[in-house]
Coordinates of C-alpha atoms and ligand atoms in Angstrom, one line a residue:
M1 CA 10.3 30.3 -17.4
V2 CA 6.9 28.8 -18.1
K3 CA 4.0 30.5 -16.3
R4 CA 2.1 27.8 -14.5
S5 CA -1.0 27.7 -12.1
P6 CA -0.7 25.6 -9.0
E7 CA -2.7 22.9 -10.8
Q8 CA -0.4 23.0 -13.8
L9 CA 2.6 22.8 -11.5
A10 CA 1.1 19.8 -9.7
G11 CA 0.5 18.1 -13.0
A12 CA 4.0 18.8 -14.3
I13 CA 5.5 17.4 -11.0
K14 CA 3.4 14.3 -11.2
R15 CA 4.3 13.6 -14.8
G16 CA 8.0 14.4 -14.2
D17 CA 8.1 17.0 -17.0
S18 CA 11.6 17.8 -18.1
D19 CA 11.1 21.6 -18.1
L20 CA 10.6 21.5 -14.3
Y21 CA 12.9 20.3 -11.5
F22 CA 10.7 21.2 -8.5
C23 CA 11.7 20.8 -4.9
P24 CA 9.3 22.2 -2.3
L25 CA 12.1 23.0 0.1
L26 CA 13.2 26.0 -2.0
F27 CA 9.8 27.6 -1.2
S28 CA 9.4 26.5 2.4
H29 CA 12.5 25.4 4.2
L30 CA 15.0 27.6 6.0
Y31 CA 17.8 25.4 7.1
S32 CA 21.1 25.8 8.8
D33 CA 23.4 22.9 9.7
N34 CA 25.3 21.8 12.8
A35 CA 28.0 24.4 12.1
G36 CA 25.4 27.2 11.5
R37 CA 25.9 27.2 7.7
W38 CA 22.9 28.0 5.6
R39 CA 22.1 25.2 3.2
L40 CA 19.1 24.3 1.1
C41 CA 18.5 21.2 3.2
C42 CA 20.6 18.6 5.2
R43 CA 21.6 16.8 1.9
A44 CA 22.5 19.9 -0.1
A45 CA 26.0 21.3 -0.4
P46 CA 26.7 24.5 1.7
F47 CA 27.1 27.9 0.1
G48 CA 30.4 28.2 2.0
D49 CA 31.9 28.0 5.5
D50 CA 31.5 31.7 6.1
Y51 CA 28.0 31.9 4.9
S52 CA 26.2 31.2 8.2
V53 CA 23.7 32.4 10.8
R54 CA 26.7 34.3 12.2
N55 CA 26.8 36.8 9.4
V56 CA 23.7 36.3 7.2
S57 CA 20.2 37.0 8.5
P58 CA 17.4 34.5 7.7
H59 CA 15.7 37.0 5.3
E60 CA 19.0 37.9 3.6
H61 CA 19.6 34.2 3.0
W62 CA 16.0 33.5 1.8
T63 CA 16.1 36.3 -0.8
R64 CA 19.8 36.2 -1.8
P65 CA 20.4 36.1 -5.6
Q66 CA 21.8 32.5 -5.5
M67 CA 18.6 31.3 -3.9
Q68 CA 16.5 33.1 -6.5
Q69 CA 18.6 31.6 -9.2
I70 CA 18.1 28.1 -8.0
R71 CA 14.3 28.7 -7.8
R72 CA 14.3 30.0 -11.4
E73 CA 16.4 27.0 -12.6
M74 CA 14.0 24.6 -10.8
L75 CA 11.0 26.3 -12.4
C76 CA 12.3 25.9 -15.9
G77 CA 14.3 22.7 -15.5
E78 CA 17.6 24.2 -16.8
L79 CA 20.0 23.4 -14.0
D80 CA 23.3 25.0 -13.4
L81 CA 23.8 26.3 -9.8
T82 CA 21.2 23.7 -8.7
R83 CA 23.6 20.9 -9.9
Q84 CA 26.2 22.1 -7.3
H85 CA 23.8 22.2 -4.4
C86 CA 21.4 19.3 -5.2
R87 CA 24.0 16.8 -6.4
K88 CA 22.8 14.1 -4.1
C89 CA 19.2 14.1 -5.3
L90 CA 20.3 14.4 -8.9
E91 CA 22.7 11.4 -8.7
I92 CA 20.0 9.3 -7.1
E93 CA 17.5 10.2 -9.8
E94 CA 20.1 9.7 -12.6
A95 CA 20.6 6.2 -11.2
G96 CA 16.9 5.6 -11.7
R97 CA 15.9 5.6 -8.0
K98 CA 13.6 7.8 -6.0
S99 CA 15.3 10.8 -4.4
P100 CA 14.4 12.7 -1.2
R101 CA 13.1 15.4 -3.6
D102 CA 10.7 12.8 -5.2
M103 CA 9.4 11.8 -1.7
L104 CA 8.9 15.5 -0.7
N105 CA 7.0 16.2 -3.9
R106 CA 4.8 13.1 -3.3
K107 CA 4.0 14.3 0.2
L108 CA 3.3 17.8 -1.0
L109 CA 0.8 16.7 -3.6
A110 CA -0.9 14.5 -1.0
R111 CA -1.8 17.6 1.0
G112 CA -4.9 18.3 -1.0
E113 CA -6.0 20.4 -4.0
P114 CA -3.0 22.2 -5.6
A115 CA -4.7 25.6 -5.2
D116 CA -4.9 25.0 -1.4
I117 CA -1.2 24.3 -1.1
P118 CA 0.7 27.5 -0.2
V119 CA 4.0 26.3 -1.5
L120 CA 2.5 25.7 -4.9
R121 CA 0.8 29.1 -4.9
E122 CA 4.1 30.7 -4.1
A123 CA 5.9 28.8 -6.8
S124 CA 3.1 29.6 -9.3
R125 CA 3.4 33.3 -8.5
A126 CA 7.2 33.1 -9.0
S127 CA 6.7 31.4 -12.4
A128 CA 4.3 34.2 -13.4
Q129 CA 6.5 37.1 -12.2
G130 CA 9.9 35.6 -13.1
E131 CA 10.9 36.3 -9.5
Y132 CA 10.0 34.7 -6.2
A133 CA 8.7 36.9 -3.4
L134 CA 7.7 35.7 0.1
T135 CA 4.0 36.4 0.5
E136 CA 2.4 33.5 2.4
R137 CA 2.7 31.8 5.7
C138 CA 4.6 28.7 4.5
L139 CA 8.1 28.8 5.9
E140 CA 9.4 26.0 8.1
L141 CA 12.4 27.0 10.2
K142 CA 14.9 24.7 11.9
L143 CA 16.5 26.5 14.8
R144 CA 19.5 25.1 16.6
V145 CA 20.9 28.4 17.8
F146 CA 19.9 28.3 21.5
G147 CA 22.9 26.3 22.8
N148 CA 24.0 22.7 23.4
Y149 CA 23.5 22.4 27.2
C150 CA 22.0 19.0 27.9
N151 CA 21.6 17.3 31.3
L152 CA 22.0 13.8 29.9
A153 CA 24.9 11.8 28.6
C154 CA 23.4 9.2 26.2
Y155 CA 26.0 6.7 25.2
M156 CA 25.5 7.2 21.4
C157 CA 24.9 11.0 21.4
A158 CA 27.2 13.2 19.3
P159 CA 29.2 14.9 22.0
V160 CA 28.7 18.3 20.4
N161 CA 25.0 18.1 21.2
S162 CA 25.4 17.6 24.9
T163 CA 27.6 19.6 27.3
T164 CA 27.2 16.8 30.0
R165 CA 28.5 14.2 27.6
L166 CA 31.4 16.4 26.5
K167 CA 32.3 16.9 30.1
E168 CA 32.1 13.2 30.9
L169 CA 34.1 12.1 27.9
R170 CA 36.9 14.6 28.6
Q171 CA 37.4 12.9 32.0
I172 CA 37.9 9.5 30.5
R173 CA 41.5 8.5 29.5
D174 CA 42.4 12.1 28.7
G175 CA 39.6 12.5 26.1
Y176 CA 40.4 9.2 24.2
W177 CA 36.8 8.5 23.2
L178 CA 36.2 12.1 22.1
R179 CA 39.1 11.7 19.7
E180 CA 37.9 8.3 18.6
M181 CA 34.6 9.9 17.7
T182 CA 36.4 12.7 15.8
V183 CA 33.8 15.2 16.8
P184 CA 35.1 18.7 17.4
D185 CA 33.7 21.0 20.0
R186 CA 30.6 22.7 18.6
P187 CA 31.6 26.1 17.3
D188 CA 29.9 29.0 19.0
F189 CA 27.6 30.3 16.2
F190 CA 27.7 33.9 17.4
E191 CA 30.7 36.0 18.3
S192 CA 28.7 38.1 20.7
E193 CA 25.3 38.4 22.4
E194 CA 24.6 41.3 20.0
G195 CA 25.2 38.9 17.1
Y196 CA 22.8 36.4 18.5
E197 CA 20.2 39.1 19.3
R198 CA 20.5 40.4 15.7
F199 CA 19.8 36.9 14.3
I200 CA 16.8 36.4 16.6
G201 CA 15.5 39.8 15.5
G202 CA 15.7 38.5 11.9
V203 CA 13.7 35.4 12.9
L204 CA 11.0 37.6 14.6
E205 CA 10.7 39.8 11.4
L206 CA 9.9 36.6 9.5
L207 CA 7.2 35.4 11.8
P208 CA 4.3 36.6 9.6
Y209 CA 5.5 34.0 7.0
V210 CA 6.4 31.2 9.4
K211 CA 4.2 28.1 9.6
K212 CA 6.4 25.8 11.6
I213 CA 9.6 26.0 13.7
K214 CA 11.6 22.9 14.6
I215 CA 13.7 23.5 17.6
T216 CA 16.7 21.4 18.7
G217 CA 19.4 21.7 21.3
G218 CA 21.1 20.4 23.5
E219 CA 18.0 19.9 25.5
P220 CA 15.8 22.8 24.3
F221 CA 13.6 23.0 27.5
L222 CA 16.7 23.7 29.6
L223 CA 18.1 26.5 27.4
R224 CA 17.6 30.0 28.7
R225 CA 17.8 31.5 25.2
H226 CA 15.0 29.2 24.0
H227 CA 12.7 30.2 26.9
E228 CA 13.4 33.9 26.0
F229 CA 12.7 33.3 22.4
L230 CA 9.3 31.7 23.2
R231 CA 8.5 34.6 25.5
Q232 CA 9.1 37.0 22.6
V233 CA 7.1 35.0 20.1
V234 CA 4.0 34.6 22.4
R235 CA 3.9 38.4 22.7
T236 CA 3.1 38.6 19.0
P237 CA -0.2 37.6 17.3
H238 CA 1.7 35.0 15.2
A239 CA 2.1 32.3 17.9
R240 CA -1.5 31.2 17.5
R241 CA -0.7 30.4 13.8
I242 CA 2.6 28.7 14.3
R243 CA 3.3 25.0 14.9
L244 CA 6.4 24.0 17.0
S245 CA 8.2 20.8 16.9
Y246 CA 10.8 19.4 19.3
D247 CA 13.1 16.6 20.0
T248 CA 13.3 16.6 23.8
N249 CA 14.4 14.3 26.6
M250 CA 11.4 15.6 28.6
T251 CA 13.2 15.4 31.9
K252 CA 12.2 19.0 33.0
F253 CA 9.8 21.7 31.9
Q254 CA 11.0 24.2 34.5
L255 CA 14.0 26.5 34.1
G256 CA 14.3 28.9 37.0
S257 CA 10.9 30.6 37.3
S258 CA 10.0 29.8 33.6
N259 CA 7.9 26.8 32.7
V260 CA 8.1 25.9 29.0
L261 CA 4.5 24.6 29.0
S262 CA 3.1 28.1 29.8
Y263 CA 4.5 29.2 26.4
L264 CA 3.8 26.1 24.4
E265 CA 0.1 26.3 25.2
K266 CA -0.1 29.6 23.4
F267 CA 0.9 28.1 20.0
H268 CA -1.3 26.7 17.3
G269 CA 0.1 23.3 17.8
V270 CA 3.2 21.6 19.3
T271 CA 4.7 18.2 18.6
L272 CA 7.0 16.8 21.2
S273 CA 9.1 13.8 20.0
V274 CA 10.3 12.4 23.3
S275 CA 13.5 10.4 23.3
V276 CA 12.9 7.1 25.2
D277 CA 15.1 4.2 24.1
D278 CA 14.2 1.4 26.4
L279 CA 12.2 0.6 29.5
G280 CA 13.1 1.2 33.2
E281 CA 16.7 0.9 34.2
R282 CA 17.9 -0.1 30.7
N283 CA 16.6 3.3 29.4
D284 CA 18.3 5.1 32.3
Y285 CA 21.6 3.4 31.4
I286 CA 21.3 4.3 27.7
R287 CA 20.0 7.8 28.4
Y288 CA 22.3 8.4 31.4
G289 CA 21.0 10.9 33.8
A290 CA 17.3 10.3 32.9
K291 CA 14.8 8.7 35.2
F292 CA 12.3 6.6 33.3
E293 CA 9.4 7.0 35.6
E294 CA 9.8 10.7 35.7
V295 CA 9.9 11.0 31.9
I296 CA 6.7 8.9 31.7
A297 CA 5.1 11.2 34.3
S298 CA 6.2 14.3 32.3
I299 CA 4.7 12.8 29.1
E300 CA 1.4 12.5 30.8
V301 CA 1.5 16.1 32.0
A302 CA 2.3 17.3 28.5
R303 CA -0.6 15.2 27.0
R304 CA -3.1 17.1 29.1
Y305 CA -2.6 20.2 26.8
P306 CA -5.0 20.0 23.9
N307 CA -2.6 21.7 21.5
I308 CA 0.3 19.4 22.3
K309 CA 0.9 16.1 20.6
V310 CA 3.4 13.7 22.1
D311 CA 5.1 10.8 20.3
V312 CA 8.1 8.7 21.3
S313 CA 11.3 8.5 19.3
C314 CA 13.4 5.4 20.0
A315 CA 17.0 5.5 18.8
T316 CA 18.1 1.9 18.2
G317 CA 21.6 0.6 18.6
M318 CA 23.7 -2.1 20.3
L319 CA 21.8 -1.9 23.6
N320 CA 18.1 -1.9 22.7
A321 CA 17.8 -3.6 19.3
G322 CA 16.4 -6.6 21.1
D323 CA 13.9 -4.7 23.1
V324 CA 12.0 -2.8 20.3
H325 CA 8.9 -5.0 20.6
D326 CA 8.6 -4.4 24.4
V327 CA 9.1 -0.7 24.0
A328 CA 6.4 -0.5 21.2
A329 CA 4.0 -2.6 23.3
F330 CA 4.6 -0.4 26.4
F331 CA 3.7 2.8 24.6
D332 CA 0.9 1.3 22.5
A333 CA -0.8 0.3 25.8
R334 CA -0.6 4.0 26.7
R335 CA -1.9 5.1 23.2
L336 CA 1.4 6.7 22.4
E337 CA 3.1 6.2 19.0
A338 CA 6.7 5.0 19.4
K339 CA 8.8 5.5 16.2
F340 CA 11.8 3.3 15.4
N341 CA 12.5 3.4 11.7
M342 CA 13.7 7.0 11.6
C343 CA 16.4 6.7 14.2
V344 CA 18.6 3.7 13.8
I345 CA 22.0 4.6 15.2
T346 CA 24.8 4.7 12.7
K347 CA 27.4 6.8 14.6
P348 CA 29.6 6.1 16.4
L349 CA 30.3 3.0 14.3
F350 CA 30.9 0.8 17.3
V351 CA 27.4 1.2 18.8
Q352 CA 25.7 0.0 15.6
A353 CA 23.4 -3.0 16.3
R354 CA 25.0 -4.9 13.3
H355 CA 28.1 -5.6 15.4
L356 CA 26.3 -7.6 18.0
P357 CA 27.4 -11.2 18.3
D358 CA 25.6 -13.5 15.7
P359 CA 23.5 -15.5 18.2
L360 CA 22.1 -12.3 19.7
K361 CA 21.4 -10.8 16.3
A362 CA 19.5 -14.0 15.3
E363 CA 17.5 -13.9 18.6
Y364 CA 16.7 -10.2 18.1
L365 CA 15.6 -10.7 14.5
A366 CA 13.4 -13.6 15.6
R367 CA 11.8 -11.4 18.2
I368 CA 11.1 -8.8 15.5
E369 CA 9.7 -11.4 13.2
R370 CA 7.3 -12.6 15.9
S371 CA 6.2 -9.1 16.8
P372 CA 2.8 -7.8 15.6
F373 CA 4.6 -4.4 15.2
R374 CA 7.3 -5.8 12.9
E375 CA 6.4 -3.3 10.2
R376 CA 7.7 -0.5 12.5
F377 CA 11.1 -2.2 12.9
T378 CA 12.1 -2.7 9.3
S379 CA 15.1 -0.4 9.6
V380 CA 16.2 -2.1 12.8
A381 CA 15.9 -5.5 11.2
H382 CA 17.9 -4.2 8.2
M383 CA 20.6 -3.0 10.5
L384 CA 20.7 -6.3 12.3
G385 CA 20.9 -8.1 9.0
E386 CA 24.1 -6.3 8.0
S387 CA 27.5 -8.0 8.4
R388 CA 29.2 -7.5 11.7
D389 CA 32.8 -6.6 12.8
E390 CA 34.0 -8.3 16.0
A391 CA 36.6 -5.5 16.5
Q392 CA 33.8 -2.9 16.7
F393 CA 31.9 -5.0 19.2
Q394 CA 34.9 -5.3 21.5
T395 CA 35.5 -1.6 21.1
F396 CA 32.0 -1.0 22.3
L397 CA 32.6 -3.2 25.3
R398 CA 35.8 -1.3 26.2
Y399 CA 33.9 2.0 25.7
A400 CA 31.0 0.8 28.0
A401 CA 33.6 -0.4 30.6
D402 CA 35.1 3.1 30.6
L403 CA 31.7 4.7 31.1
D404 CA 30.9 2.2 33.9
A405 CA 34.2 3.0 35.7
L406 CA 33.5 6.7 35.7
R407 CA 29.8 6.4 36.6
G408 CA 29.8 3.4 38.9
T409 CA 27.3 1.6 36.7
S410 CA 27.5 -2.0 35.3
L411 CA 26.7 -2.9 31.7
F412 CA 26.7 -6.6 32.4
A413 CA 24.3 -6.3 35.4
L414 CA 21.7 -4.9 33.0
W415 CA 22.7 -6.8 29.8
P416 CA 24.0 -10.2 31.1
E417 CA 23.4 -11.6 27.6
L418 CA 26.5 -9.6 26.4
K419 CA 28.9 -10.9 29.0
P420 CA 29.7 -14.3 27.4
F421 CA 30.9 -12.5 24.4
A422 CA 33.4 -10.2 26.1
A423 CA 37.1 -10.9 25.2
P424 CA 38.9 -12.5 28.1
Ligands
SF4_1 S1 16.5 18.8 -4.5 FE1 17.3 17.4 -2.9 S2 19.2 18.3 -2.2 FE2 18.1 19.9 -3.3 S3 17.0 21.0 -1.7 FE3 15.6 19.4 -2.5 S4 15.9 17.6 -1.2 FE4 17.6 19.0 -0.8

């Protein structure tokens, strides 16, 4: 392995030297997937179905021999095990395109001088010592271990991520739509409360090295285990140095006597990405169970905290692809950033905006073209520009009709523009 300073590493990354295959995630990113399996990142192949948060602590995973081997391979560019795990990035690069690894490296180098970037300092030390050791506060954890309770039943949500949606879909035609979406029940990550406590104990041990924690649910603010975890972290001196980030529906802060904001204010910084997909009643239909005005009021409460940054994440599909300009304008007027490009809905297939009838697609694309915010809708426009499948659109209408029958709602009352295209 070549010994390199942070500056030399940065130079080799920029030039694309062949004796280095650097990915910052190996020095910063502790990731487990929907099934609790440890992986290098969401694109990397898992180490095995049994290698998960259930039986491997965060520290064991981070320091295990295979992780060390991949880091060594990356620091000398001789890939073996890395090929098995990072196949997706390698294939993209071999095809001459920019991979997620390339983007991550570009972002890393944009952070400032190499000597000021903890990930490069850690990698530099590993290149000098021939072995990586965790010494700095540079870990980013993604925790989805607190449960999947959610009070909403959004029409596009993967049922494993919301207990309310699971319950609702089980009631419709003997679980027909659940089977259509081929989504199994979320496995319980831990066999016992002791197993969960052991895992959380492992996370708490790592806190001196943790820079950021991304927390997902269910709806994290309504998960008892999440509140208890925050209570434990704020008792340590580390909370003041850790940033938190959330995807939240922002419908409630309070859980029993515990208010999540009383914990969040004790962290170095918090980013809340609030899911709002449309305005008023249309939003409340899409995000069934939410009350638009209450969500907006909650956003204003959270924004009063100086360490909390709020933005809006708009998942775009069949029902709101035509409204993206109005949503962006609404939040811009409130000095809130609404993001669209990251969350174009691809699953289930039949809610993809591409399957809308051609006249509606043309109208929605024209609205995007006219919008001063059109740069923010490029992924939405791309999805609308894809070819459609009428069968998928009619499936969507049957699905919505089933939801309406159960809920007492009416798709066509809120989206009359869809009605002329319903099959007789
Ligand atoms: S190289 Fe690609 S697949 Fe491997 S950890 Fe980095 S981003 Fe993930």
